[in-house]
PDB file of C-alpha atoms and ligand atoms in Angstrom:
ATOM      1  CA  MET A  28      12.915  23.621  87.352  1.00 60.00           C
ATOM      2  CA  SER A  29      10.231  22.003  85.227  1.00 79.00           C
ATOM      3  CA  SER A  30       9.842  18.286  85.661  1.00 95.00           C
ATOM      4  CA  ILE A  31       8.662  17.895  82.073  1.00 98.00           C
ATOM      5  CA  ILE A  32      11.142  16.449  79.616  1.00 98.00           C
ATOM      6  CA  GLN A  33      10.925  15.503  75.974  1.00 98.00           C
ATOM      7  CA  ALA A  34      11.765  11.874  75.198  1.00 98.00           C
ATOM      8  CA  GLY A  35      11.973  10.157  71.843  1.00 98.00           C
ATOM      9  CA  PHE A  36      12.652   6.825  70.228  1.00 99.00           C
ATOM     10  CA  LEU A  37      13.764   5.579  66.865  1.00 98.00           C
ATOM     11  CA  GLN A  38      12.205   2.473  65.382  1.00 98.00           C
ATOM     12  CA  THR A  39      14.718   1.351  62.770  1.00 98.00           C
ATOM     13  CA  HIS A  40      15.151  -1.282  60.069  1.00 98.00           C
ATOM     14  CA  PRO A  41      18.893  -1.952  60.037  1.00 98.00           C
ATOM     15  CA  GLU A  42      20.684  -3.722  57.217  1.00 98.00           C
ATOM     16  CA  PHE A  43      22.678  -6.567  58.752  1.00 98.00           C
ATOM     17  CA  GLY A  44      26.383  -5.734  59.045  1.00 98.00           C
ATOM     18  CA  ALA A  45      26.156  -2.279  57.447  1.00 98.00           C
ATOM     19  CA  VAL A  46      27.392  -0.574  60.604  1.00 98.00           C
ATOM     20  CA  ALA A  47      28.291   2.844  59.219  1.00 98.00           C
ATOM     21  CA  ALA A  48      25.153   3.018  57.042  1.00 98.00           C
ATOM     22  CA  ASN A  49      22.910   2.002  59.955  1.00 98.00           C
ATOM     23  CA  ARG A  50      24.395   4.742  62.125  1.00 98.00           C
ATOM     24  CA  THR A  51      23.889   7.348  59.408  1.00 98.00           C
ATOM     25  CA  GLN A  52      20.346   6.162  58.729  1.00 98.00           C
ATOM     26  CA  ALA A  53      19.423   6.428  62.423  1.00 98.00           C
ATOM     27  CA  LYS A  54      20.652  10.013  62.543  1.00 98.00           C
ATOM     28  CA  PHE A  55      18.878  10.821  59.282  1.00 98.00           C
ATOM     29  CA  LEU A  56      15.614   9.300  60.573  1.00 98.00           C
ATOM     30  CA  TRP A  57      15.695  11.498  63.673  1.00 98.00           C
ATOM     31  CA  GLY A  58      16.513  14.558  61.575  1.00 98.00           C
ATOM     32  CA  GLU A  59      16.363  17.927  63.287  1.00 97.00           C
ATOM     33  CA  ARG A  60      13.852  16.935  65.979  1.00 98.00           C
ATOM     34  CA  THR A  61      14.788  17.894  69.528  1.00 96.00           C
ATOM     35  CA  ALA A  62      14.584  15.881  72.742  1.00 98.00           C
ATOM     36  CA  ASP A  63      16.255  15.574  76.121  1.00 98.00           C
ATOM     37  CA  LEU A  64      16.445  11.789  75.841  1.00 98.00           C
ATOM     38  CA  LEU A  65      16.553   9.646  72.696  1.00 99.00           C
ATOM     39  CA  VAL A  66      16.436   5.828  72.807  1.00 99.00           C
ATOM     40  CA  LEU A  67      17.631   3.634  69.933  1.00 99.00           C
ATOM     41  CA  PRO A  68      17.079  -0.135  69.499  1.00 99.00           C
ATOM     42  CA  GLU A  69      19.240  -3.026  70.673  1.00 99.00           C
ATOM     43  CA  LEU A  70      22.144  -3.788  68.276  1.00 98.00           C
ATOM     44  CA  PHE A  71      21.027  -0.773  66.254  1.00 98.00           C
ATOM     45  CA  ASN A  72      24.228  -0.558  64.232  1.00 98.00           C
ATOM     46  CA  THR A  73      24.764  -4.229  63.323  1.00 98.00           C
ATOM     47  CA  GLY A  74      21.441  -6.055  63.105  1.00 98.00           C
ATOM     48  CA  TYR A  75      20.654  -9.096  65.228  1.00 98.00           C
ATOM     49  CA  GLN A  76      21.226 -12.482  63.633  1.00 97.00           C
ATOM     50  CA  PHE A  77      24.933 -13.305  63.635  1.00 97.00           C
ATOM     51  CA  ARG A  78      26.018 -16.386  61.678  1.00 97.00           C
ATOM     52  CA  SER A  79      29.142 -17.119  63.689  1.00 96.00           C
ATOM     53  CA  LEU A  80      31.153 -15.982  66.664  1.00 97.00           C
ATOM     54  CA  ALA A  81      33.795 -14.644  64.270  1.00 97.00           C
ATOM     55  CA  GLU A  82      31.166 -12.468  62.580  1.00 98.00           C
ATOM     56  CA  ALA A  83      29.938 -11.169  65.955  1.00 98.00           C
ATOM     57  CA  GLN A  84      33.530 -10.433  66.979  1.00 98.00           C
ATOM     58  CA  ASN A  85      34.176  -8.509  63.768  1.00 98.00           C
ATOM     59  CA  LEU A  86      31.052  -6.392  64.211  1.00 98.00           C
ATOM     60  CA  SER A  87      31.490  -5.692  67.921  1.00 98.00           C
ATOM     61  CA  GLU A  88      33.340  -2.739  69.402  1.00 98.00           C
ATOM     62  CA  PRO A  89      34.874  -1.647  72.666  1.00 98.00           C
ATOM     63  CA  ILE A  90      32.787   0.731  74.760  1.00 98.00           C
ATOM     64  CA  PRO A  91      33.526   3.617  75.173  1.00 98.00           C
ATOM     65  CA  ASP A  92      36.526   3.589  72.819  1.00 97.00           C
ATOM     66  CA  GLY A  93      34.797   2.341  69.681  1.00 98.00           C
ATOM     67  CA  PRO A  94      33.548   4.136  66.571  1.00 98.00           C
ATOM     68  CA  THR A  95      29.839   3.757  67.323  1.00 98.00           C
ATOM     69  CA  THR A  96      30.147   5.243  70.819  1.00 98.00           C
ATOM     70  CA  GLU A  97      32.226   8.058  69.316  1.00 98.00           C
ATOM     71  CA  PHE A  98      29.552   8.627  66.653  1.00 98.00           C
ATOM     72  CA  LEU A  99      26.857   8.783  69.348  1.00 98.00           C
ATOM     73  CA  ILE A 100      28.907  11.205  71.466  1.00 98.00           C
ATOM     74  CA  ASP A 101      29.375  13.514  68.465  1.00 98.00           C
ATOM     75  CA  TRP A 102      25.628  13.366  67.818  1.00 98.00           C
ATOM     76  CA  ALA A 103      24.824  14.061  71.490  1.00 98.00           C
ATOM     77  CA  ARG A 104      27.233  17.037  71.515  1.00 98.00           C
ATOM     78  CA  ALA A 105      25.751  18.519  68.365  1.00 98.00           C
ATOM     79  CA  SER A 106      22.121  18.017  69.414  1.00 98.00           C
ATOM     80  CA  GLY A 107      22.242  18.457  73.208  1.00 98.00           C
ATOM     81  CA  MET A 108      20.490  15.100  73.693  1.00 98.00           C
ATOM     82  CA  VAL A 109      21.247  12.204  76.011  1.00 98.00           C
ATOM     83  CA  ILE A 110      21.252   9.093  73.788  1.00 99.00           C
ATOM     84  CA  VAL A 111      20.850   5.460  74.824  1.00 99.00           C
ATOM     85  CA  ALA A 112      21.628   2.907  72.105  1.00 99.00           C
ATOM     86  CA  GLY A 113      22.277  -0.821  71.873  1.00 99.00           C
ATOM     87  CA  LEU A 114      25.407  -2.287  70.317  1.00 98.00           C
ATOM     88  CA  ALA A 115      27.595  -5.383  70.471  1.00 98.00           C
ATOM     89  CA  GLU A 116      30.450  -4.775  72.902  1.00 98.00           C
ATOM     90  CA  ARG A 117      33.861  -6.469  72.719  1.00 98.00           C
ATOM     91  CA  GLU A 118      36.050  -6.586  75.815  1.00 98.00           C
ATOM     92  CA  GLY A 119      39.120  -8.687  75.065  1.00 97.00           C
ATOM     93  CA  ASP A 120      37.710 -11.901  73.592  1.00 95.00           C
ATOM     94  CA  THR A 121      34.375 -11.555  75.393  1.00 98.00           C
ATOM     95  CA  LEU A 122      31.262 -10.118  73.773  1.00 98.00           C
ATOM     96  CA  TYR A 123      28.279  -8.523  75.488  1.00 98.00           C
ATOM     97  CA  ASN A 124      24.949  -7.361  74.157  1.00 98.00           C
ATOM     98  CA  SER A 125      25.269  -3.856  75.583  1.00 99.00           C
ATOM     99  CA  ALA A 126      23.776  -0.397  75.602  1.00 99.00           C
ATOM    100  CA  VAL A 127      25.676   2.838  75.962  1.00 98.00           C
ATOM    101  CA  ILE A 128      24.432   6.116  77.423  1.00 98.00           C
ATOM    102  CA  VAL A 129      26.101   9.313  76.221  1.00 98.00           C
ATOM    103  CA  GLY A 130      25.322  13.004  76.514  1.00 98.00           C
ATOM    104  CA  PRO A 131      26.540  16.424  75.414  1.00 98.00           C
ATOM    105  CA  ARG A 132      29.460  16.099  77.848  1.00 98.00           C
ATOM    106  CA  GLY A 133      30.467  12.690  76.513  1.00 98.00           C
ATOM    107  CA  TYR A 134      30.327   9.120  77.742  1.00 98.00           C
ATOM    108  CA  ILE A 135      28.079   8.491  80.751  1.00 98.00           C
ATOM    109  CA  GLY A 136      28.032   4.718  81.107  1.00 98.00           C
ATOM    110  CA  LYS A 137      26.994   1.338  79.775  1.00 98.00           C
ATOM    111  CA  PHE A 138      24.862  -1.653  80.652  1.00 98.00           C
ATOM    112  CA  ARG A 139      25.250  -5.275  79.554  1.00 98.00           C
ATOM    113  CA  LYS A 140      22.084  -7.273  78.864  1.00 98.00           C
ATOM    114  CA  ALA A 141      21.556  -9.472  81.898  1.00 98.00           C
ATOM    115  CA  HIS A 142      19.098 -12.009  80.468  1.00 98.00           C
ATOM    116  CA  ILE A 143      20.424 -13.377  77.210  1.00 98.00           C
ATOM    117  CA  PHE A 144      17.677 -14.536  74.844  1.00 98.00           C
ATOM    118  CA  ASP A 145      17.698 -17.971  73.213  1.00 96.00           C
ATOM    119  CA  THR A 146      20.629 -18.490  70.794  1.00 95.00           C
ATOM    120  CA  GLU A 147      22.326 -15.193  71.731  1.00 97.00           C
ATOM    121  CA  ILE A 148      24.338 -17.293  74.177  1.00 97.00           C
ATOM    122  CA  GLN A 149      26.388 -18.536  71.183  1.00 97.00           C
ATOM    123  CA  PHE A 150      27.825 -15.030  70.900  1.00 98.00           C
ATOM    124  CA  PHE A 151      27.255 -13.035  74.056  1.00 98.00           C
ATOM    125  CA  GLN A 152      28.057 -13.565  77.697  1.00 98.00           C
ATOM    126  CA  PRO A 153      25.284 -12.660  80.157  1.00 98.00           C
ATOM    127  CA  GLY A 154      25.890  -9.173  81.505  1.00 98.00           C
ATOM    128  CA  ASN A 155      28.075  -8.782  84.574  1.00 98.00           C
ATOM    129  CA  LEU A 156      27.286  -5.155  85.443  1.00 98.00           C
ATOM    130  CA  PRO A 157      24.726  -4.309  88.129  1.00 97.00           C
ATOM    131  CA  PHE A 158      21.487  -2.641  87.100  1.00 97.00           C
ATOM    132  CA  THR A 159      22.427   1.019  87.413  1.00 97.00           C
ATOM    133  CA  VAL A 160      20.561   4.302  87.319  1.00 98.00           C
ATOM    134  CA  PHE A 161      22.466   7.022  85.471  1.00 98.00           C
ATOM    135  CA  ASP A 162      22.063  10.675  86.445  1.00 98.00           C
ATOM    136  CA  ALA A 163      21.501  12.660  83.258  1.00 97.00           C
ATOM    137  CA  GLY A 164      20.906  15.889  85.195  1.00 96.00           C
ATOM    138  CA  PHE A 165      17.334  16.377  83.999  1.00 97.00           C
ATOM    139  CA  ALA A 166      16.353  12.768  84.856  1.00 98.00           C
ATOM    140  CA  LYS A 167      17.515   9.543  86.444  1.00 98.00           C
ATOM    141  CA  ILE A 168      17.698   6.969  83.680  1.00 98.00           C
ATOM    142  CA  GLY A 169      17.790   3.206  84.140  1.00 98.00           C
ATOM    143  CA  ILE A 170      18.656   0.859  81.302  1.00 98.00           C
ATOM    144  CA  MET A 171      17.517  -2.653  80.511  1.00 98.00           C
ATOM    145  CA  ILE A 172      17.822  -4.452  77.181  1.00 98.00           C
ATOM    146  CA  CYS A 173      15.067  -6.320  75.354  1.00 98.00           C
ATOM    147  CA  PHE A 174      14.480  -9.748  77.036  1.00 98.00           C
ATOM    148  CA  ASP A 175      15.355  -8.223  80.414  1.00 98.00           C
ATOM    149  CA  TRP A 176      11.662  -7.165  80.334  1.00 98.00           C
ATOM    150  CA  ARG A 177      10.640 -10.784  81.016  1.00 98.00           C
ATOM    151  CA  PHE A 178      12.115 -10.575  84.538  1.00 98.00           C
ATOM    152  CA  PRO A 179      10.193  -8.145  86.776  1.00 97.00           C
ATOM    153  CA  GLU A 180      13.182  -7.791  89.092  1.00 97.00           C
ATOM    154  CA  THR A 181      14.944  -5.707  86.411  1.00 98.00           C
ATOM    155  CA  ALA A 182      12.498  -2.825  86.328  1.00 98.00           C
ATOM    156  CA  ARG A 183      11.935  -3.133  90.088  1.00 98.00           C
ATOM    157  CA  THR A 184      15.652  -2.830  90.796  1.00 98.00           C
ATOM    158  CA  LEU A 185      15.912   0.263  88.615  1.00 98.00           C
ATOM    159  CA  ALA A 186      12.810   1.846  90.115  1.00 98.00           C
ATOM    160  CA  LEU A 187      13.993   1.197  93.684  1.00 98.00           C
ATOM    161  CA  GLN A 188      17.245   2.950  92.762  1.00 98.00           C
ATOM    162  CA  GLY A 189      15.256   6.016  91.761  1.00 98.00           C
ATOM    163  CA  ALA A 190      14.876   5.686  88.002  1.00 98.00           C
ATOM    164  CA  ASP A 191      12.411   8.176  86.521  1.00 98.00           C
ATOM    165  CA  VAL A 192      12.607   6.630  83.066  1.00 98.00           C
ATOM    166  CA  ILE A 193      13.662   3.164  81.935  1.00 99.00           C
ATOM    167  CA  ALA A 194      15.361   3.306  78.551  1.00 99.00           C
ATOM    168  CA  HIS A 195      14.756  -0.041  76.878  1.00 99.00           C
ATOM    169  CA  PRO A 196      16.572  -0.775  73.616  1.00 99.00           C
ATOM    170  CA  ALA A 197      14.983  -3.881  72.071  1.00 98.00           C
ATOM    171  CA  ASN A 198      14.854  -6.256  69.098  1.00 98.00           C
ATOM    172  CA  LEU A 199      11.539  -7.869  69.990  1.00 98.00           C
ATOM    173  CA  VAL A 200      10.471 -11.162  68.464  1.00 97.00           C
ATOM    174  CA  LEU A 201       7.965 -12.312  71.110  1.00 95.00           C
ATOM    175  CA  PRO A 202       4.569 -10.590  70.996  1.00 97.00           C
ATOM    176  CA  ASP A 203       4.108  -9.977  74.726  1.00 97.00           C
ATOM    177  CA  CYS A 204       6.572  -7.222  75.559  1.00 97.00           C
ATOM    178  CA  PRO A 205       4.554  -4.121  74.611  1.00 98.00           C
ATOM    179  CA  GLN A 206       1.720  -5.196  76.918  1.00 98.00           C
ATOM    180  CA  ALA A 207       4.069  -6.454  79.642  1.00 98.00           C
ATOM    181  CA  MET A 208       5.856  -3.106  79.802  1.00 98.00           C
ATOM    182  CA  ILE A 209       2.546  -1.526  80.773  1.00 98.00           C
ATOM    183  CA  THR A 210       2.630  -3.703  83.892  1.00 98.00           C
ATOM    184  CA  ARG A 211       6.332  -2.997  84.523  1.00 98.00           C
ATOM    185  CA  CYS A 212       5.485   0.739  84.544  1.00 98.00           C
ATOM    186  CA  LEU A 213       2.323   0.384  86.608  1.00 98.00           C
ATOM    187  CA  GLU A 214       3.925  -1.810  89.277  1.00 97.00           C
ATOM    188  CA  ASN A 215       6.894   0.558  89.650  1.00 98.00           C
ATOM    189  CA  ARG A 216       5.370   3.934  88.786  1.00 98.00           C
ATOM    190  CA  VAL A 217       8.112   4.655  86.235  1.00 98.00           C
ATOM    191  CA  PHE A 218       8.172   5.764  82.630  1.00 99.00           C
ATOM    192  CA  ALA A 219       9.581   3.362  80.047  1.00 99.00           C
ATOM    193  CA  VAL A 220      10.693   4.084  76.514  1.00 99.00           C
ATOM    194  CA  THR A 221      11.091   0.919  74.449  1.00 99.00           C
ATOM    195  CA  ALA A 222      12.879   1.392  71.110  1.00 99.00           C
ATOM    196  CA  ASP A 223      12.390  -1.627  68.874  1.00 98.00           C
ATOM    197  CA  ARG A 224      13.193  -2.449  65.240  1.00 98.00           C
ATOM    198  CA  VAL A 225      11.152  -3.778  62.344  1.00 98.00           C
ATOM    199  CA  GLY A 226      11.848  -6.128  59.444  1.00 98.00           C
ATOM    200  CA  THR A 227      12.825  -9.783  59.075  1.00 98.00           C
ATOM    201  CA  GLU A 228      16.250 -11.397  59.225  1.00 98.00           C
ATOM    202  CA  GLN A 229      16.861 -14.849  57.765  1.00 96.00           C
ATOM    203  CA  ARG A 230      20.601 -15.252  57.800  1.00 96.00           C
ATOM    204  CA  LEU A 231      20.419 -18.852  59.047  1.00 92.00           C
ATOM    205  CA  PRO A 232      18.696 -21.548  56.947  1.00 90.00           C
ATOM    206  CA  GLU A 233      16.062 -22.559  59.474  1.00 86.00           C
ATOM    207  CA  GLU A 234      15.531 -19.417  61.479  1.00 90.00           C
ATOM    208  CA  SER A 235      13.532 -16.521  60.202  1.00 95.00           C
ATOM    209  CA  LEU A 236      13.178 -13.737  62.757  1.00 97.00           C
ATOM    210  CA  LYS A 237      10.434 -11.164  62.400  1.00 98.00           C
ATOM    211  CA  PHE A 238      10.825  -8.123  64.621  1.00 98.00           C
ATOM    212  CA  ILE A 239       7.528  -6.763  65.887  1.00 98.00           C
ATOM    213  CA  GLY A 240       8.076  -2.988  66.029  1.00 98.00           C
ATOM    214  CA  GLN A 241       5.550  -1.338  68.369  1.00 98.00           C
ATOM    215  CA  SER A 242       8.158   0.814  70.055  1.00 98.00           C
ATOM    216  CA  GLN A 243       6.431   2.806  72.729  1.00 98.00           C
ATOM    217  CA  ALA A 244       6.500   5.199  75.665  1.00 98.00           C
ATOM    218  CA  VAL A 245       4.454   4.239  78.727  1.00 98.00           C
ATOM    219  CA  ASP A 246       3.705   6.385  81.770  1.00 98.00           C
ATOM    220  CA  PRO A 247       3.657   5.457  85.498  1.00 98.00           C
ATOM    221  CA  ASP A 248      -0.092   4.780  85.369  1.00 97.00           C
ATOM    222  CA  GLY A 249       0.435   2.227  82.607  1.00 98.00           C
ATOM    223  CA  THR A 250      -0.927   4.511  79.908  1.00 98.00           C
ATOM    224  CA  VAL A 251       0.643   4.015  76.484  1.00 98.00           C
ATOM    225  CA  LEU A 252       1.541   7.574  75.495  1.00 98.00           C
ATOM    226  CA  VAL A 253       2.651   6.628  72.006  1.00 98.00           C
ATOM    227  CA  ARG A 254       3.083   3.317  70.203  1.00 98.00           C
ATOM    228  CA  ALA A 255       4.682   2.895  66.788  1.00 98.00           C
ATOM    229  CA  SER A 256       3.606   0.644  63.910  1.00 98.00           C
ATOM    230  CA  GLU A 257       4.558  -3.027  63.503  1.00 98.00           C
ATOM    231  CA  ASP A 258       6.355  -2.571  60.208  1.00 98.00           C
ATOM    232  CA  ARG A 259       7.704   0.927  59.548  1.00 98.00           C
ATOM    233  CA  GLU A 260      10.755   2.933  60.476  1.00 98.00           C
ATOM    234  CA  GLU A 261       9.597   5.737  62.751  1.00 98.00           C
ATOM    235  CA  ALA A 262      10.834   8.599  64.901  1.00 98.00           C
ATOM    236  CA  GLN A 263       8.524   9.656  67.717  1.00 98.00           C
ATOM    237  CA  GLY A 264       8.722  12.154  70.538  1.00 98.00           C
ATOM    238  CA  VAL A 265       6.624  12.605  73.649  1.00 98.00           C
ATOM    239  CA  ALA A 266       6.596  14.810  76.770  1.00 98.00           C
ATOM    240  CA  LEU A 267       7.088  13.051  80.120  1.00 98.00           C
ATOM    241  CA  ASP A 268       6.230  14.734  83.425  1.00 98.00           C
ATOM    242  CA  LEU A 269       8.802  13.142  85.720  1.00 98.00           C
ATOM    243  CA  ASP A 270       6.942  14.233  88.882  1.00 98.00           C
ATOM    244  CA  LYS A 271       4.519  11.433  88.072  1.00 98.00           C
ATOM    245  CA  ALA A 272       7.286   8.853  88.474  1.00 98.00           C
ATOM    246  CA  ARG A 273       8.694  10.498  91.581  1.00 98.00           C
ATOM    247  CA  ASN A 274       5.411  10.265  93.458  1.00 97.00           C
ATOM    248  CA  LYS A 275       4.901   6.632  94.467  1.00 98.00           C
ATOM    249  CA  LYS A 276       1.597   7.288  96.247  1.00 97.00           C
ATOM    250  CA  ILE A 277      -1.343   5.277  94.943  1.00 95.00           C
ATOM    251  CA  ASN A 278      -3.965   6.897  97.198  1.00 97.00           C
ATOM    252  CA  GLY A 279      -4.168   8.543 100.613  1.00 97.00           C
ATOM    253  CA  HIS A 280      -3.126   5.358 102.383  1.00 98.00           C
ATOM    254  CA  ASN A 281      -0.897   3.434  99.981  1.00 98.00           C
ATOM    255  CA  ASP A 282       2.619   4.118  98.773  1.00 98.00           C
ATOM    256  CA  LEU A 283       4.007   1.667  96.263  1.00 97.00           C
ATOM    257  CA  PHE A 284       7.464   1.512  97.802  1.00 97.00           C
ATOM    258  CA  ALA A 285       6.779   2.318 101.478  1.00 97.00           C
ATOM    259  CA  ASP A 286       4.134  -0.440 101.590  1.00 98.00           C
ATOM    260  CA  ARG A 287       6.439  -3.173 100.295  1.00 97.00           C
ATOM    261  CA  ARG A 288       6.543  -6.130 102.691  1.00 97.00           C
ATOM    262  CA  GLU A 289      10.178  -7.086 102.526  1.00 94.00           C
ATOM    263  CA  ASP A 290       9.648  -9.041 105.736  1.00 96.00           C
ATOM    264  CA  LEU A 291       7.366 -11.423 103.806  1.00 96.00           C
ATOM    265  CA  TYR A 292       9.111 -11.562 100.452  1.00 94.00           C
ATOM    266  CA  ARG A 293      11.473 -14.449  99.789  1.00 87.00           C
ATOM    267  CA  ILE A 294      12.975 -13.701  96.416  1.00 83.00           C
ATOM    268  CA  GLY A 295      16.669 -13.797  97.198  1.00 80.00           C
ATOM    269  CA  GLY A 296      17.469 -17.319  96.058  1.00 74.00           C
ATOM    270  CA  LYS A 297      17.147 -19.422  92.890  1.00 72.00           C
ATOM    271  CA  GLY A 298      14.167 -21.717  92.364  1.00 61.00           C
TER     272      GLY A 298
HETATM  273  C1  ACM B  26      15.615 -10.228  72.417  1.00 78.44           C
HETATM  274  O1  ACM B  26      15.976 -10.242  73.598  1.00 78.44           O
HETATM  275  N1  ACM B  26      16.261  -9.520  71.523  1.00 78.44           N
HETATM  276  C2  ACM B  26      14.449 -10.989  71.983  1.00 78.44           C
END
């Protein structure tokens, strides 16, 4: 079986709160392209800047039994793609900034953002699910969400569990992530597909958020295979040869994982 897959991302410009319209626009933007794996941004259906907890509660949904997950499953069934997309999850009274992974056979799983960024803590609880690699058949797919990039343990955990590709829904406001993901890929020999959004939200008087775009796919050598613009909606696809991620050898003598010195590392505790 070929180890080459087709991956894609959508770089969107959602209208805050227009959940059904944002879903439809994402599907329209992708059009009739084909891919094995498609990654959508964080909170792709709602937008980012909630004004109140009540607003976040109203716009959040259970996963998997909510309308956005159902929409994504229908899309995956019709297109044959595995889709990873970010949305606000409601479980009882608790909200999480989550991502769902679905495929032609339905719901596969979800991940809850572990590292909550800045004022998100007013709405979302930090994720309580372990970093997990999902078996999509054609690839092992790990998920992390936006600011999780700032913690190298996230990508490392996924890579050590056998991830070929890290799907990374994002709403980036800091400038460093696109470059940092090159290092995350290089230090783990994994692919990463970051799907970001563009546009500005100013729903609070003193906080204007500009999202930096630059969605990208990076290979296990740290090569940026494709990077999107800073300011436009885009749909991009790229071929990934997964054998590159499965071979952790750096040269004849060094293997990125076999050479790890767990006997010398002390990273278990806080501080
Ligand atoms: C972010 O984590 N959305 C910046």
